[in-house]
Short mmCIF file of C-alpha atoms and ligand atoms in Angstrom, two decimals:
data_model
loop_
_atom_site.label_atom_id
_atom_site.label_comp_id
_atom_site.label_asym_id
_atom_site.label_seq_id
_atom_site.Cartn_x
_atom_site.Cartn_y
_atom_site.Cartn_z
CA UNK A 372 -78.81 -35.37 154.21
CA UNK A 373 -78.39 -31.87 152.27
CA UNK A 374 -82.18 -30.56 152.72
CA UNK A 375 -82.17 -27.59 150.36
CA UNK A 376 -84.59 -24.52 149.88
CA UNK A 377 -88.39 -25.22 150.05
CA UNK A 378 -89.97 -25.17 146.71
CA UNK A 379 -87.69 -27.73 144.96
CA UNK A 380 -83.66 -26.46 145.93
CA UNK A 381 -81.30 -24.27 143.45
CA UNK A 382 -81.40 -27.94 141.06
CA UNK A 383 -83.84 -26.46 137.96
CA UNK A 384 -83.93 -22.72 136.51
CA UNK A 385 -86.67 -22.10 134.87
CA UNK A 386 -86.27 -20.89 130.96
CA UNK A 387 -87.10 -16.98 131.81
CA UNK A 388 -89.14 -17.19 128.10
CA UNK A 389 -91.95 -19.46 129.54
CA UNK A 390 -94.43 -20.44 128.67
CA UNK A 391 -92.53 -21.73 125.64
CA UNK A 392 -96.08 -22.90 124.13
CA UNK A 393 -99.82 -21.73 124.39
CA UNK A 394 -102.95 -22.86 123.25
CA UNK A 395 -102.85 -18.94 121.60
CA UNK A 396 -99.78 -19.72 119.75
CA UNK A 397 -101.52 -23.03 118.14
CA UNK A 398 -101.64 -23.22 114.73
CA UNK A 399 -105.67 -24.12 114.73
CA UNK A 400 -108.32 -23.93 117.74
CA UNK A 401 -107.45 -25.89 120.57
CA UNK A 402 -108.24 -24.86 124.20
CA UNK A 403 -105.17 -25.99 125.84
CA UNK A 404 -101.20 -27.41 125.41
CA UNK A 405 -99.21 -29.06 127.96
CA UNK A 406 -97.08 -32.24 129.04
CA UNK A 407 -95.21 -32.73 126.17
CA UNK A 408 -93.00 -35.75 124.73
CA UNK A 409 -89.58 -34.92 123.64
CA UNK A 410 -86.90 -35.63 120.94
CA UNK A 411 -83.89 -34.47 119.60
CA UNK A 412 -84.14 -35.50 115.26
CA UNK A 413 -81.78 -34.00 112.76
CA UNK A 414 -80.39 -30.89 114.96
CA UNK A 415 -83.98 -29.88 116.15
CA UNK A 416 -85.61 -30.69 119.18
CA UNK A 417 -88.81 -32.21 118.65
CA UNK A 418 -92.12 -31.34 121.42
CA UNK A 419 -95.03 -34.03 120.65
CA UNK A 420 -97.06 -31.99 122.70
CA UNK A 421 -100.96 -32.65 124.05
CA UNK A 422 -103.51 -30.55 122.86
CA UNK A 423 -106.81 -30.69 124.38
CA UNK A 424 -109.61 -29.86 121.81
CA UNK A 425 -112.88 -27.36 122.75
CA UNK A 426 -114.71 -30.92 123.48
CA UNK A 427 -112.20 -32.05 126.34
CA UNK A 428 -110.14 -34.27 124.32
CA UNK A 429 -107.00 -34.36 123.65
CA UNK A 430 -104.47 -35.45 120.77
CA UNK A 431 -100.40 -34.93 120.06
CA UNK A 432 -99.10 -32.27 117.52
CA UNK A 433 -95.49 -32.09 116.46
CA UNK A 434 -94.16 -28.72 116.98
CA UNK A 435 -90.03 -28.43 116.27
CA UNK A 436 -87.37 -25.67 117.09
CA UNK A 437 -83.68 -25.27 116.33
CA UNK A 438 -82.47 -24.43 120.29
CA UNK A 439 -85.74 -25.96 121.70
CA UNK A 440 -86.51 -22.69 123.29
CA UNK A 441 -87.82 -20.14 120.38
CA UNK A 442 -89.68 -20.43 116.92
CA UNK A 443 -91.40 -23.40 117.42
CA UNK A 444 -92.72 -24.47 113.98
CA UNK A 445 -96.18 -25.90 115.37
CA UNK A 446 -97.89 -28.64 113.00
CA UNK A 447 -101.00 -27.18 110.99
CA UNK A 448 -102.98 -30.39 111.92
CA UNK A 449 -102.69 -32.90 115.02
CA UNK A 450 -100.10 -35.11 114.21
CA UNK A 451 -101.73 -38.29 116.21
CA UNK A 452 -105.43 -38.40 116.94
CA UNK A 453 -107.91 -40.80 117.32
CA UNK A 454 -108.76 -42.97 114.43
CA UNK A 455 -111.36 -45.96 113.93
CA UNK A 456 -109.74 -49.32 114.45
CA UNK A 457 -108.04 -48.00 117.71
CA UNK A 458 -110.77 -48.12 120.13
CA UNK A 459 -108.59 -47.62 123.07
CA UNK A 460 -108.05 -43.59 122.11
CA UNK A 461 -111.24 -43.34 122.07
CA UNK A 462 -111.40 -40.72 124.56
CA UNK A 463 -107.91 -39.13 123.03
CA UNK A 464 -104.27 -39.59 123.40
CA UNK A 465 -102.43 -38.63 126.25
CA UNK A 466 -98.75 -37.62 127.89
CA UNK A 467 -96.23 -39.05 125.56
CA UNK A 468 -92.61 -39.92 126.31
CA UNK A 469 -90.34 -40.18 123.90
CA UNK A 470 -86.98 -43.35 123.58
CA UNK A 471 -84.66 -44.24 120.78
CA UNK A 472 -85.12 -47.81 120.26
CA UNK A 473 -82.19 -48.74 118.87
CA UNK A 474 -83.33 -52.39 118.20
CA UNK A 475 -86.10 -51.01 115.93
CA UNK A 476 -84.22 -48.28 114.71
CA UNK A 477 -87.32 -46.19 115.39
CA UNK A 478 -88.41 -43.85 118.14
CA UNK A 479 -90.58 -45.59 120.69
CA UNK A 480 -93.37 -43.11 121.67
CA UNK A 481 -95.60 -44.54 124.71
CA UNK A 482 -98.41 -42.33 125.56
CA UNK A 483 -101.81 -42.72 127.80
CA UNK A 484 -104.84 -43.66 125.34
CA UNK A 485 -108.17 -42.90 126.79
CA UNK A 486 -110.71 -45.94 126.02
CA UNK A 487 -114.51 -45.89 127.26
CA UNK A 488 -113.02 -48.28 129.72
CA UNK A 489 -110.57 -46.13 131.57
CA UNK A 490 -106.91 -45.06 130.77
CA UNK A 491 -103.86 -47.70 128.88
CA UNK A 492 -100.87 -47.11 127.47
CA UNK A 493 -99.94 -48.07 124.37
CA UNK A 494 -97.14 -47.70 121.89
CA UNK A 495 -96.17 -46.04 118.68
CA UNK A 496 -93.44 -46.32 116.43
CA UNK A 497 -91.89 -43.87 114.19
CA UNK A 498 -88.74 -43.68 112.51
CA UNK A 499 -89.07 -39.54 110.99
CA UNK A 500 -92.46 -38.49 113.08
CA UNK A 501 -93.85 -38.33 109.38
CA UNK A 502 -95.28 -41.71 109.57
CA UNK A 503 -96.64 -43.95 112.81
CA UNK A 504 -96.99 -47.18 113.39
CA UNK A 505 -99.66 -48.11 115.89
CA UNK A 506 -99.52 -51.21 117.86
CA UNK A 507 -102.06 -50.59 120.25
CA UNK A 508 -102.28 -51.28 124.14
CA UNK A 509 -99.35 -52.64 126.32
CA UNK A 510 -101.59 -52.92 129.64
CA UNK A 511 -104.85 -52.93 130.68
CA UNK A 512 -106.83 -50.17 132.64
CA UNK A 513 -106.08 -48.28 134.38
CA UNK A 514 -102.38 -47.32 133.70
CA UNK A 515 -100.06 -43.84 132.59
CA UNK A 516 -97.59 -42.53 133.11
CA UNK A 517 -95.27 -44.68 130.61
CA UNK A 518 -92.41 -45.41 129.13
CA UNK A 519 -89.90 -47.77 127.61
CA UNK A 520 -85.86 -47.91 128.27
CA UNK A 521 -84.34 -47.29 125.39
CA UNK A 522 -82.15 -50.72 125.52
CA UNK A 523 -83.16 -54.09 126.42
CA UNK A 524 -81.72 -55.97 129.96
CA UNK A 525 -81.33 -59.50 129.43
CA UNK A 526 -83.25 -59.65 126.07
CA UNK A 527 -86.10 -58.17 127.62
CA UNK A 528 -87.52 -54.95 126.87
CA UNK A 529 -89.08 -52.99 130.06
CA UNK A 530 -91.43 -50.68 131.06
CA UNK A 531 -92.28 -48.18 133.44
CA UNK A 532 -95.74 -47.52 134.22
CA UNK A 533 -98.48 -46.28 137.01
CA UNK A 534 -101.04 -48.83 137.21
CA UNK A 535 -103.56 -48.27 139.77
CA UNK A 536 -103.67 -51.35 141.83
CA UNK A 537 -106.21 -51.68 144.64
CA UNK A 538 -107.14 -47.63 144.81
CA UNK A 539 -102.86 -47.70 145.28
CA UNK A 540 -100.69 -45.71 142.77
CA UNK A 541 -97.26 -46.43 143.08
CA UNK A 542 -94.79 -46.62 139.85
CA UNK A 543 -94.02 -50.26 138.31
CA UNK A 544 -91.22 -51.54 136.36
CA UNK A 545 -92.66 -54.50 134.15
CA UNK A 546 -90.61 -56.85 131.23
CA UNK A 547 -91.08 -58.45 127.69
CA UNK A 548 -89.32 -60.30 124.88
CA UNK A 549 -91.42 -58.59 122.07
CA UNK A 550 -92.97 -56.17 123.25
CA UNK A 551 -96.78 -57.85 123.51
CA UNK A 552 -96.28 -60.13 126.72
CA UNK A 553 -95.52 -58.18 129.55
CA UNK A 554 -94.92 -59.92 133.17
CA UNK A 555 -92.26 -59.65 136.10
CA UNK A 556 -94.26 -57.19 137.52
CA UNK A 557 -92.69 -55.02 140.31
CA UNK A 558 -93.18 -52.02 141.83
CA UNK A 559 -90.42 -49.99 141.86
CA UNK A 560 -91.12 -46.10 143.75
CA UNK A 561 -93.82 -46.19 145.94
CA UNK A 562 -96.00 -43.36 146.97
CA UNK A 563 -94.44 -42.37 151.03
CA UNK A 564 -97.57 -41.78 153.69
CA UNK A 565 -96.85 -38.33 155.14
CA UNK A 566 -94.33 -36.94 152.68
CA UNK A 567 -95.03 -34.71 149.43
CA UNK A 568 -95.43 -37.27 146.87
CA UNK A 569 -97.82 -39.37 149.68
CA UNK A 570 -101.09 -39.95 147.27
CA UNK A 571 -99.41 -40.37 144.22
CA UNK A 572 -96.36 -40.99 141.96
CA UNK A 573 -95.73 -41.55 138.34
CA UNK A 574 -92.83 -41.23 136.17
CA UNK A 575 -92.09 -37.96 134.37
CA UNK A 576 -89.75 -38.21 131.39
CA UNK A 577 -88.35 -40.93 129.68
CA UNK A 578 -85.50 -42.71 131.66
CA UNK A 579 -82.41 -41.00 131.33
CA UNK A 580 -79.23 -43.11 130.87
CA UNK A 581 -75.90 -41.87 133.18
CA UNK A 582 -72.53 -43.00 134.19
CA UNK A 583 -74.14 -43.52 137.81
CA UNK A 584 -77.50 -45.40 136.45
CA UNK A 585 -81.05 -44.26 135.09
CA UNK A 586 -81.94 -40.91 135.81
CA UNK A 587 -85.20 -40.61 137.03
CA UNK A 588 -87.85 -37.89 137.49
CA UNK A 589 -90.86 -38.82 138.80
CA UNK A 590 -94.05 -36.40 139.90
CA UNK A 591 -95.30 -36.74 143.19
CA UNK A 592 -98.68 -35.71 144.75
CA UNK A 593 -100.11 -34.35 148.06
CA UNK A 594 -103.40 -33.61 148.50
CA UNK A 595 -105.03 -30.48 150.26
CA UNK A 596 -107.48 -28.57 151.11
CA UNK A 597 -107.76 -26.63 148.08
CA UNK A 598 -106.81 -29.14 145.35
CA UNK A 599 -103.93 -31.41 144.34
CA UNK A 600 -99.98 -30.58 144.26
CA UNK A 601 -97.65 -32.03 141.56
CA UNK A 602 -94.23 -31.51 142.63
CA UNK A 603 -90.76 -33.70 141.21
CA UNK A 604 -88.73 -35.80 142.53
CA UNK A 605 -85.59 -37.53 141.76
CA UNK A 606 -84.41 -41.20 141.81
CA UNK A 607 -81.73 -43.40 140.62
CA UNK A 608 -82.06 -46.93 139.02
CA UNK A 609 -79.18 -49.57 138.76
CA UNK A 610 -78.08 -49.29 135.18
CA UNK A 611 -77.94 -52.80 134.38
CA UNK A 612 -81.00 -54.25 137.06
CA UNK A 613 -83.02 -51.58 136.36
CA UNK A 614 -85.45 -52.67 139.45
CA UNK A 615 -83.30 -51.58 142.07
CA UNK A 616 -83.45 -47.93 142.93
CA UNK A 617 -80.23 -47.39 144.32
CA UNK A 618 -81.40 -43.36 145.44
CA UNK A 619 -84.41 -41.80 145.90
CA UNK A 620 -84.66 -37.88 146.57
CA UNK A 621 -86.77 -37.15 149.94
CA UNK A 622 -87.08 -33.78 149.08
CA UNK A 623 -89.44 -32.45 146.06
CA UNK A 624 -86.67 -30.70 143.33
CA UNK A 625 -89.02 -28.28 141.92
CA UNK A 626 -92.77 -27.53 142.35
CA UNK A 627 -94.93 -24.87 141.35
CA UNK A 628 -94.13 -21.51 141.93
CA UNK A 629 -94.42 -19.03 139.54
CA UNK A 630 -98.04 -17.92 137.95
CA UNK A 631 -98.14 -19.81 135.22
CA UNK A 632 -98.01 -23.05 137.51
CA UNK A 633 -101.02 -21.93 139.36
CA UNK A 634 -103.22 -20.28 136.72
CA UNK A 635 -104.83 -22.39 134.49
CA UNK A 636 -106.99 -25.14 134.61
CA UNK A 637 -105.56 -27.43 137.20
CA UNK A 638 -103.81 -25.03 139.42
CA UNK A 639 -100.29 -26.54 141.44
CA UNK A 640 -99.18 -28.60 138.53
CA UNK A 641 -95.73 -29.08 137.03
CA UNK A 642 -96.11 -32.49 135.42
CA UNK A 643 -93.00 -32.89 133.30
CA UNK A 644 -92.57 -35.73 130.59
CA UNK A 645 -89.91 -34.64 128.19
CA UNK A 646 -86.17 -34.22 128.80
CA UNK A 647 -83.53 -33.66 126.49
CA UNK A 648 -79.68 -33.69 127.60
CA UNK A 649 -77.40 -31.19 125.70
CA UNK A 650 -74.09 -33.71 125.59
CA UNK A 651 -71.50 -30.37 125.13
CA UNK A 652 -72.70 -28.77 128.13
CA UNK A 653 -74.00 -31.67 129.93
CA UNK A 654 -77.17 -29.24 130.36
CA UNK A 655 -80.99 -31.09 130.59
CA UNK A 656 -83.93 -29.77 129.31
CA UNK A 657 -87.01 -30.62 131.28
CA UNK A 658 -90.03 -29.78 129.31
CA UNK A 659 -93.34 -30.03 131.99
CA UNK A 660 -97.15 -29.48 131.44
CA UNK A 661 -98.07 -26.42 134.04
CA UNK A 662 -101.47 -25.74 135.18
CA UNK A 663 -102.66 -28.20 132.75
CA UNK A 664 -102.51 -25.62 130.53
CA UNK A 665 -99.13 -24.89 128.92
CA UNK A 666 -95.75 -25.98 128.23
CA UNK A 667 -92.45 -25.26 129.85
CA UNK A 668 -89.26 -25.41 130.29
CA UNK A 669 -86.20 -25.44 133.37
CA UNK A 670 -82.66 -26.45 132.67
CA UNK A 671 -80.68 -28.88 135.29
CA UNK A 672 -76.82 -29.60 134.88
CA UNK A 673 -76.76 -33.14 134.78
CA UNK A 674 -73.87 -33.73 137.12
CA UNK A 675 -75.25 -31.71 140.10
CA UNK A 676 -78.65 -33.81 139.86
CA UNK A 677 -76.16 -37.15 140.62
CA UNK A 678 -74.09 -35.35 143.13
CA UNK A 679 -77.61 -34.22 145.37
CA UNK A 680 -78.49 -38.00 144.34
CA UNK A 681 -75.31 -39.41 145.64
CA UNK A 682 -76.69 -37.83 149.17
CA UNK A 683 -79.59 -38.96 149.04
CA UNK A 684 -81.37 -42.58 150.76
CA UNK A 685 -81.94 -45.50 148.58
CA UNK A 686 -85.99 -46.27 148.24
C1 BMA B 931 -102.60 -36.68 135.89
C2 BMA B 931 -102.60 -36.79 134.38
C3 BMA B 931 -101.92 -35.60 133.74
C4 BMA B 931 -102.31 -34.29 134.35
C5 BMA B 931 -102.21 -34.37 135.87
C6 BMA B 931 -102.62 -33.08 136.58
O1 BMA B 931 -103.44 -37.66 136.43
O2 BMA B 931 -103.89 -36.90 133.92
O3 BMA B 931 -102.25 -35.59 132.36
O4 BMA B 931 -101.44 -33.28 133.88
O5 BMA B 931 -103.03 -35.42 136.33
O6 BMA B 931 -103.96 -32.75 136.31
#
């Protein structure tokens, strides 16, 4: 089975430069940065990044660098905040993740929006992250931890997502013709009694397409004595029946470790939900929340991720 060091195996290096983003290095006052979406747009790499205001709520700012490492050019204002109209941000916008819709032409950004009523996630298009189009809630309460494929299966769109069904949080795959109804509900991860992801799971970033299927990394949780751990996970999904997971990692890949994934305000959290794959080196980018505080960075090489996969048990 290939069990590998504790802590998350030799998989992900983290960027020696992190944090990559602060709430110090913001542009305006804001008392925290983390879990950002990503993109890659015109040679830069794009971070729609979560900033949590000094009242507790949070919005997404654009901030843009050349190697998506250094000399991030942070937006001067939030680029996506709560507005009248859109009563389901009421309580501020949330985790991002970021597809290419090719059908639309236009990036597909799905992100949590906080209503009075609990947590939904809802969609925004964008076709130069200059000017959004909101369309509002997919799901109802309570449900993160989102994203679209970016291709359709069958002339469906789908979605993953973390509803919370009966006090249960397991990660669902649902389907659509336009993008409004939503139905064929499944679950497809579940949470495993005993193991490190036992309480909770919930996608990370956006689905990744391979040769060997969807790439994806999920967040796990176990909870202690002294608070909860996030740790990551791996799985694979069939690339055309996108419901079956064909692996599933039983080890965590990486968890927190260093300093800057305990200090901060939710200590024991890497919560990643942006991933970029650099198609010369076949390097990915994993950009993660840490401590609910900052953002981050650790690079994977995309075929080692499918070879540990290829080891690894089906669900
Ligand atoms: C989850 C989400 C994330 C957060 C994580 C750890 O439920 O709310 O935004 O990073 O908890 O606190």
């Amino acid at each position: 089975m290939g069990f590998s060091e504790v802590g998350g195996s030799t998989l992900f290096r983290r960027y020696e430069g992190n944090p990559i983003l602060t709430a110090a290095g913001c542009t305006y006052p804001a008392h925290s940065v983390f879990n950002p979406g990503a993109a890659h747009m015109d040679g830069e790499t794009l971070l729609l990044v979560r900033v949590e205001d000094l009242r507790g709520f949070s919005h997404l700012t654009l901030a843009r660098s050349k190697d998506g490492l250094t000399n991030w050019n942070i937006a001067s204002v939030p680029t996506l905040e709560y507005h009248e109209g859109h009563p389901e941000e009421k309580w501020g916008l949330e985790d991002p993740r970021i597809v290419w819709l090719e059908d639309f032409k236009k990036y597909a950004i799905v992100y949590v929006s906080y209503s009075s009523v609990g947590p939904k996630v809802s969609l925004v298009l964008t076709k130069d992250f200059k000017t959004f189009e909101k369309l509002g809630e997919l799901l109802p309460p309570e449900d993160k931890d989102a994203s679209l494929f970016p291709r359709k299966f069958g002339g469906r769109y789908a979605l993953i997502h973390r509803p919370i069904v009966s006090g249960e949080a397991h990660i669902w795959i649902s389907f659509s013709p336009d993008l409004i109804h939503w139905g064929e509900h499944r679950v497809l991860l579940h949470r495993r009694g005993g193991s490190w992801d036992s309480n909770r799971v919930g996608l990370g970033p956006q689905p990744l397409e391979t040769s060997d299927g969807w790439l994806i990394i999920y967040h796990g949780v176990r909870k202690t004595a002294s608070g909860s751990l996030y740790r990551v996970g791996l799985a694979l999904l069939d690339l055309e029946e996108p419901w079956r997971v064909v692996k599933r990692s039983q080890e965590w890949v990486f968890g927190p470790k260093e300093p800057y994934e305990f200090i901060g305000d939710v200590p024991g959290v890497v919560f990643p939900t942006g991933a970029i794959i650099n198609k010369e080196n076949n390097e990915l980018r994993l950009y993660y929340g840490a401590a609910d505080s900052s953002v981050c960075v650790a690079f994977a090489k995309i075929d080692q991720l499918l070879d540990y996969l290829k080891n690894c048990p089906g669900e």
